[in-house]
C-alpha cells in the first residue's frame, strides 16, 4: 500500500500575517536608524567644524572635512594649557562621582529599609532641596568657602558631592523595588554588621542604579562651568569648560580652536557613557535571568 503525501498550501491569512510582521519590523528598523542618524548629526557637525578655518565656520554650513585640524589644535594648546585642564577636570569628576554614588546609595538604602521617626519628613526635606536653584545660593556658598580658606582649591568642587538630593531619591526608589528585605534579614541572622550587609549584599544589587547615577553625575561635573569659574582663580587649576570658553583673542573668538577643545572634552563622556550603559544592560539582563 503506497502512501501519498500532499503539500498543504499555506493559508492566505498566514501569508498576510508574515508579511505584516516583516513590514512592521522593517518600519521599526528604519525608525531606529533614523533616530540614530539624528542623534549623530551634532557629533558629526562638531568633528567636521573642528577641521576648518574660522572664516569658513562663520560663513557657511560645513558638511565635509577640512585640512585645518592640526593648525586649530596648535593654536588651542598655545592659548590655554588644555591637557592640564583635562587632567584637572578628570580628577574633579572622578572623585566627585565616586563620592556621589557611594553616599547616595548609602542614604537611599537607609531611607528605604530603615524605618525611624521623622524619616518621611527628612526625605521630604531632601526632595525639597531639589526645587531650589543652585544659582540662588552661589553668593552664600562663595562666602562660606572664603571663610574656610578654600577658595582657589578643589575642595569646594569635590566635597559638596557627598550630598546629592537627586542621587538619594534615585537610590531610594531603586532600593524599594530591587532590594528584597529577606536578603538583609538573612545577613543579620548570620551575624553580619549593617555596613557589611550594605557593602557585600546590597551594593552589588544596586549596580544598575549606581551606573545610571554615575553617568549623570560624571557628565554634570565634567560640564560644570559656573562653580569653577567662581571658585578657581589660577589658570593652571581651571577646568576644561572654562579653558575652552577662554579660547579667544581680544576682539574675536577662535572658533576652530574652540571646536577642537570641545572634541577633546566630549571623548571622555562618550567613553564613560558606553562603559556604564553596558553595565546597566548586563546587570538588568542578569537580574532578569535569575528572576
PDB file of C-alpha atoms in Angstrom, residues 37-232:
ATOM      1  CA  UNK A  37      21.284  59.437  12.465  1.00  0.00           C
ATOM      2  CA  UNK A  38      19.514  62.407  14.048  1.00  0.00           C
ATOM      3  CA  UNK A  39      21.431  61.865  17.312  1.00  0.00           C
ATOM      4  CA  UNK A  40      24.759  61.561  15.492  1.00  0.00           C
ATOM      5  CA  UNK A  41      24.352  64.706  13.371  1.00  0.00           C
ATOM      6  CA  UNK A  42      25.557  67.119  16.130  1.00  0.00           C
ATOM      7  CA  UNK A  43      28.638  64.970  16.779  1.00  0.00           C
ATOM      8  CA  UNK A  44      29.400  64.775  13.082  1.00  0.00           C
ATOM      9  CA  UNK A  45      28.992  68.530  12.710  1.00  0.00           C
ATOM     10  CA  UNK A  46      31.254  69.113  15.715  1.00  0.00           C
ATOM     11  CA  UNK A  47      34.061  66.936  14.349  1.00  0.00           C
ATOM     12  CA  UNK A  48      33.767  68.413  10.848  1.00  0.00           C
ATOM     13  CA  UNK A  49      33.741  72.003  12.107  1.00  0.00           C
ATOM     14  CA  UNK A  50      36.947  71.398  14.087  1.00  0.00           C
ATOM     15  CA  UNK A  51      38.804  70.833  10.800  1.00  0.00           C
ATOM     16  CA  UNK A  52      38.009  74.192   9.171  1.00  0.00           C
ATOM     17  CA  UNK A  53      39.197  77.777   9.465  1.00  0.00           C
ATOM     18  CA  UNK A  54      37.393  80.466  11.457  1.00  0.00           C
ATOM     19  CA  UNK A  55      36.188  82.211   8.319  1.00  0.00           C
ATOM     20  CA  UNK A  56      34.673  79.017   6.921  1.00  0.00           C
ATOM     21  CA  UNK A  57      32.978  78.241  10.235  1.00  0.00           C
ATOM     22  CA  UNK A  58      31.447  81.722  10.412  1.00  0.00           C
ATOM     23  CA  UNK A  59      30.244  81.878   6.788  1.00  0.00           C
ATOM     24  CA  UNK A  60      28.864  78.514   5.741  1.00  0.00           C
ATOM     25  CA  UNK A  61      27.378  75.189   6.715  1.00  0.00           C
ATOM     26  CA  UNK A  62      30.157  72.613   6.729  1.00  0.00           C
ATOM     27  CA  UNK A  63      29.472  69.056   5.593  1.00  0.00           C
ATOM     28  CA  UNK A  64      32.859  67.700   4.504  1.00  0.00           C
ATOM     29  CA  UNK A  65      36.152  67.563   6.463  1.00  0.00           C
ATOM     30  CA  UNK A  66      38.750  70.278   6.089  1.00  0.00           C
ATOM     31  CA  UNK A  67      42.526  70.364   6.499  1.00  0.00           C
ATOM     32  CA  UNK A  68      42.918  72.785   9.418  1.00  0.00           C
ATOM     33  CA  UNK A  69      42.659  70.344  12.349  1.00  0.00           C
ATOM     34  CA  UNK A  70      46.346  70.455  13.286  1.00  0.00           C
ATOM     35  CA  UNK A  71      46.508  74.251  12.935  1.00  0.00           C
ATOM     36  CA  UNK A  72      43.465  74.654  15.168  1.00  0.00           C
ATOM     37  CA  UNK A  73      44.962  72.249  17.701  1.00  0.00           C
ATOM     38  CA  UNK A  74      48.281  74.110  17.802  1.00  0.00           C
ATOM     39  CA  UNK A  75      46.505  77.420  18.396  1.00  0.00           C
ATOM     40  CA  UNK A  76      44.481  75.780  21.158  1.00  0.00           C
ATOM     41  CA  UNK A  77      47.483  74.481  23.100  1.00  0.00           C
ATOM     42  CA  UNK A  78      49.291  77.801  22.606  1.00  0.00           C
ATOM     43  CA  UNK A  79      46.348  79.721  24.070  1.00  0.00           C
ATOM     44  CA  UNK A  80      45.447  77.558  27.073  1.00  0.00           C
ATOM     45  CA  UNK A  81      47.036  74.532  28.827  1.00  0.00           C
ATOM     46  CA  UNK A  82      44.269  72.292  27.541  1.00  0.00           C
ATOM     47  CA  UNK A  83      45.740  68.989  28.743  1.00  0.00           C
ATOM     48  CA  UNK A  84      46.305  70.409  32.211  1.00  0.00           C
ATOM     49  CA  UNK A  85      42.636  71.384  32.214  1.00  0.00           C
ATOM     50  CA  UNK A  86      41.775  67.886  31.001  1.00  0.00           C
ATOM     51  CA  UNK A  87      43.640  66.374  33.963  1.00  0.00           C
ATOM     52  CA  UNK A  88      42.045  68.824  36.411  1.00  0.00           C
ATOM     53  CA  UNK A  89      38.551  68.065  35.155  1.00  0.00           C
ATOM     54  CA  UNK A  90      39.188  64.314  35.228  1.00  0.00           C
ATOM     55  CA  UNK A  91      40.369  64.485  38.843  1.00  0.00           C
ATOM     56  CA  UNK A  92      37.365  66.511  39.987  1.00  0.00           C
ATOM     57  CA  UNK A  93      34.827  64.480  38.019  1.00  0.00           C
ATOM     58  CA  UNK A  94      36.088  61.043  39.046  1.00  0.00           C
ATOM     59  CA  UNK A  95      36.359  61.818  42.771  1.00  0.00           C
ATOM     60  CA  UNK A  96      33.018  63.645  42.804  1.00  0.00           C
ATOM     61  CA  UNK A  97      31.301  60.767  41.010  1.00  0.00           C
ATOM     62  CA  UNK A  98      32.675  58.204  43.468  1.00  0.00           C
ATOM     63  CA  UNK A  99      31.565  60.271  46.462  1.00  0.00           C
ATOM     64  CA  UNK A 100      28.125  60.891  44.996  1.00  0.00           C
ATOM     65  CA  UNK A 101      27.312  57.299  44.078  1.00  0.00           C
ATOM     66  CA  UNK A 102      28.567  55.868  47.376  1.00  0.00           C
ATOM     67  CA  UNK A 103      26.884  58.268  49.775  1.00  0.00           C
ATOM     68  CA  UNK A 104      23.723  58.468  47.689  1.00  0.00           C
ATOM     69  CA  UNK A 105      23.461  54.680  47.689  1.00  0.00           C
ATOM     70  CA  UNK A 106      24.077  54.613  51.445  1.00  0.00           C
ATOM     71  CA  UNK A 107      21.492  57.311  52.191  1.00  0.00           C
ATOM     72  CA  UNK A 108      18.946  55.907  49.734  1.00  0.00           C
ATOM     73  CA  UNK A 109      19.314  52.462  51.256  1.00  0.00           C
ATOM     74  CA  UNK A 110      18.842  53.925  54.729  1.00  0.00           C
ATOM     75  CA  UNK A 111      15.688  55.809  53.780  1.00  0.00           C
ATOM     76  CA  UNK A 112      14.329  52.691  52.043  1.00  0.00           C
ATOM     77  CA  UNK A 113      14.990  49.938  54.586  1.00  0.00           C
ATOM     78  CA  UNK A 114      15.245  51.700  57.954  1.00  0.00           C
ATOM     79  CA  UNK A 115      12.025  52.988  59.470  1.00  0.00           C
ATOM     80  CA  UNK A 116      12.521  55.621  62.141  1.00  0.00           C
ATOM     81  CA  UNK A 117      10.663  58.644  63.425  1.00  0.00           C
ATOM     82  CA  UNK A 118      10.629  61.653  61.126  1.00  0.00           C
ATOM     83  CA  UNK A 119      12.123  59.610  58.255  1.00  0.00           C
ATOM     84  CA  UNK A 120       9.353  60.721  55.901  1.00  0.00           C
ATOM     85  CA  UNK A 121       9.815  64.355  56.863  1.00  0.00           C
ATOM     86  CA  UNK A 122      13.592  64.157  56.413  1.00  0.00           C
ATOM     87  CA  UNK A 123      13.160  62.580  52.990  1.00  0.00           C
ATOM     88  CA  UNK A 124      10.673  65.310  52.061  1.00  0.00           C
ATOM     89  CA  UNK A 125      13.258  67.923  53.081  1.00  0.00           C
ATOM     90  CA  UNK A 126      15.839  66.196  50.867  1.00  0.00           C
ATOM     91  CA  UNK A 127      13.418  66.313  47.942  1.00  0.00           C
ATOM     92  CA  UNK A 128      12.598  69.940  48.717  1.00  0.00           C
ATOM     93  CA  UNK A 129      16.219  70.946  48.175  1.00  0.00           C
ATOM     94  CA  UNK A 130      15.885  69.805  44.560  1.00  0.00           C
ATOM     95  CA  UNK A 131      13.367  72.597  43.945  1.00  0.00           C
ATOM     96  CA  UNK A 132      15.811  75.366  44.908  1.00  0.00           C
ATOM     97  CA  UNK A 133      18.037  76.536  42.018  1.00  0.00           C
ATOM     98  CA  UNK A 134      21.696  76.234  42.887  1.00  0.00           C
ATOM     99  CA  UNK A 135      22.403  79.706  41.499  1.00  0.00           C
ATOM    100  CA  UNK A 136      20.432  81.274  44.353  1.00  0.00           C
ATOM    101  CA  UNK A 137      22.974  80.118  46.916  1.00  0.00           C
ATOM    102  CA  UNK A 138      26.119  80.869  44.964  1.00  0.00           C
ATOM    103  CA  UNK A 139      26.904  84.062  46.923  1.00  0.00           C
ATOM    104  CA  UNK A 140      26.475  82.359  50.281  1.00  0.00           C
ATOM    105  CA  UNK A 141      28.485  79.383  49.045  1.00  0.00           C
ATOM    106  CA  UNK A 142      31.293  81.679  47.939  1.00  0.00           C
ATOM    107  CA  UNK A 143      31.401  83.470  51.304  1.00  0.00           C
ATOM    108  CA  UNK A 144      31.335  80.162  53.171  1.00  0.00           C
ATOM    109  CA  UNK A 145      34.245  78.810  51.153  1.00  0.00           C
ATOM    110  CA  UNK A 146      36.096  82.070  51.710  1.00  0.00           C
ATOM    111  CA  UNK A 147      35.636  81.726  55.475  1.00  0.00           C
ATOM    112  CA  UNK A 148      37.044  78.188  55.278  1.00  0.00           C
ATOM    113  CA  UNK A 149      40.004  79.378  53.230  1.00  0.00           C
ATOM    114  CA  UNK A 150      39.111  77.018  50.407  1.00  0.00           C
ATOM    115  CA  UNK A 151      38.928  79.478  47.537  1.00  0.00           C
ATOM    116  CA  UNK A 152      41.183  78.610  44.603  1.00  0.00           C
ATOM    117  CA  UNK A 153      41.209  74.956  45.715  1.00  0.00           C
ATOM    118  CA  UNK A 154      39.316  71.881  44.590  1.00  0.00           C
ATOM    119  CA  UNK A 155      37.598  71.266  47.938  1.00  0.00           C
ATOM    120  CA  UNK A 156      34.508  73.370  47.126  1.00  0.00           C
ATOM    121  CA  UNK A 157      34.082  71.445  43.870  1.00  0.00           C
ATOM    122  CA  UNK A 158      34.521  67.962  45.368  1.00  0.00           C
ATOM    123  CA  UNK A 159      33.154  67.905  48.924  1.00  0.00           C
ATOM    124  CA  UNK A 160      29.570  69.036  48.058  1.00  0.00           C
ATOM    125  CA  UNK A 161      29.265  65.828  46.048  1.00  0.00           C
ATOM    126  CA  UNK A 162      28.766  63.969  49.336  1.00  0.00           C
ATOM    127  CA  UNK A 163      25.151  65.173  49.326  1.00  0.00           C
ATOM    128  CA  UNK A 164      23.068  64.846  46.195  1.00  0.00           C
ATOM    129  CA  UNK A 165      19.305  65.042  46.554  1.00  0.00           C
ATOM    130  CA  UNK A 166      18.600  63.526  43.165  1.00  0.00           C
ATOM    131  CA  UNK A 167      21.019  60.689  43.872  1.00  0.00           C
ATOM    132  CA  UNK A 168      19.387  59.911  47.218  1.00  0.00           C
ATOM    133  CA  UNK A 169      15.949  59.927  45.583  1.00  0.00           C
ATOM    134  CA  UNK A 170      17.089  57.674  42.729  1.00  0.00           C
ATOM    135  CA  UNK A 171      18.804  55.187  45.036  1.00  0.00           C
ATOM    136  CA  UNK A 172      15.838  55.054  47.416  1.00  0.00           C
ATOM    137  CA  UNK A 173      13.458  54.286  44.566  1.00  0.00           C
ATOM    138  CA  UNK A 174      15.810  51.622  43.260  1.00  0.00           C
ATOM    139  CA  UNK A 175      16.234  50.052  46.709  1.00  0.00           C
ATOM    140  CA  UNK A 176      12.458  49.999  47.222  1.00  0.00           C
ATOM    141  CA  UNK A 177      11.919  47.998  44.044  1.00  0.00           C
ATOM    142  CA  UNK A 178      15.071  45.877  43.739  1.00  0.00           C
ATOM    143  CA  UNK A 179      16.411  45.118  47.227  1.00  0.00           C
ATOM    144  CA  UNK A 180      14.378  42.404  48.997  1.00  0.00           C
ATOM    145  CA  UNK A 181      14.203  42.732  52.771  1.00  0.00           C
ATOM    146  CA  UNK A 182      14.788  38.974  53.111  1.00  0.00           C
ATOM    147  CA  UNK A 183      18.411  39.396  51.998  1.00  0.00           C
ATOM    148  CA  UNK A 184      19.006  41.952  54.733  1.00  0.00           C
ATOM    149  CA  UNK A 185      17.349  39.755  57.364  1.00  0.00           C
ATOM    150  CA  UNK A 186      19.389  36.743  56.290  1.00  0.00           C
ATOM    151  CA  UNK A 187      22.577  38.752  56.715  1.00  0.00           C
ATOM    152  CA  UNK A 188      21.537  39.826  60.181  1.00  0.00           C
ATOM    153  CA  UNK A 189      20.693  36.238  61.136  1.00  0.00           C
ATOM    154  CA  UNK A 190      24.201  35.214  60.044  1.00  0.00           C
ATOM    155  CA  UNK A 191      25.605  37.813  62.442  1.00  0.00           C
ATOM    156  CA  UNK A 192      26.780  40.339  59.833  1.00  0.00           C
ATOM    157  CA  UNK A 193      27.021  44.017  60.720  1.00  0.00           C
ATOM    158  CA  UNK A 194      24.969  46.667  58.983  1.00  0.00           C
ATOM    159  CA  UNK A 195      27.870  48.099  56.988  1.00  0.00           C
ATOM    160  CA  UNK A 196      28.944  44.598  55.960  1.00  0.00           C
ATOM    161  CA  UNK A 197      25.423  43.877  54.747  1.00  0.00           C
ATOM    162  CA  UNK A 198      25.406  47.106  52.769  1.00  0.00           C
ATOM    163  CA  UNK A 199      28.802  46.583  51.157  1.00  0.00           C
ATOM    164  CA  UNK A 200      28.596  42.845  50.443  1.00  0.00           C
ATOM    165  CA  UNK A 201      24.890  42.204  49.870  1.00  0.00           C
ATOM    166  CA  UNK A 202      23.094  45.435  48.999  1.00  0.00           C
ATOM    167  CA  UNK A 203      25.664  47.381  46.984  1.00  0.00           C
ATOM    168  CA  UNK A 204      26.145  44.707  44.254  1.00  0.00           C
ATOM    169  CA  UNK A 205      22.370  44.566  43.732  1.00  0.00           C
ATOM    170  CA  UNK A 206      22.249  48.350  43.306  1.00  0.00           C
ATOM    171  CA  UNK A 207      24.812  48.411  40.492  1.00  0.00           C
ATOM    172  CA  UNK A 208      22.330  49.248  37.696  1.00  0.00           C
ATOM    173  CA  UNK A 209      21.081  52.264  39.657  1.00  0.00           C
ATOM    174  CA  UNK A 210      24.625  53.224  40.624  1.00  0.00           C
ATOM    175  CA  UNK A 211      25.727  53.079  36.970  1.00  0.00           C
ATOM    176  CA  UNK A 212      22.816  55.319  35.981  1.00  0.00           C
ATOM    177  CA  UNK A 213      23.638  57.838  38.697  1.00  0.00           C
ATOM    178  CA  UNK A 214      27.334  57.705  37.806  1.00  0.00           C
ATOM    179  CA  UNK A 215      26.564  58.690  34.209  1.00  0.00           C
ATOM    180  CA  UNK A 216      24.502  61.720  35.247  1.00  0.00           C
ATOM    181  CA  UNK A 217      26.994  62.782  37.922  1.00  0.00           C
ATOM    182  CA  UNK A 218      30.086  62.454  35.752  1.00  0.00           C
ATOM    183  CA  UNK A 219      28.526  64.370  32.865  1.00  0.00           C
ATOM    184  CA  UNK A 220      27.281  67.094  35.216  1.00  0.00           C
ATOM    185  CA  UNK A 221      30.673  67.526  36.877  1.00  0.00           C
ATOM    186  CA  UNK A 222      32.578  67.331  33.604  1.00  0.00           C
ATOM    187  CA  UNK A 223      30.449  70.085  32.063  1.00  0.00           C
ATOM    188  CA  UNK A 224      30.291  72.261  35.195  1.00  0.00           C
ATOM    189  CA  UNK A 225      31.181  75.815  34.235  1.00  0.00           C
ATOM    190  CA  UNK A 226      29.819  78.231  36.837  1.00  0.00           C
ATOM    191  CA  UNK A 227      31.364  76.833  40.023  1.00  0.00           C
ATOM    192  CA  UNK A 228      34.956  76.516  38.729  1.00  0.00           C
ATOM    193  CA  UNK A 229      34.685  79.970  37.166  1.00  0.00           C
ATOM    194  CA  UNK A 230      33.780  81.474  40.541  1.00  0.00           C
ATOM    195  CA  UNK A 231      35.935  79.380  42.878  1.00  0.00           C
ATOM    196  CA  UNK A 232      39.179  78.990  40.911  1.00  0.00           C
TER     197      UNK A 232
END
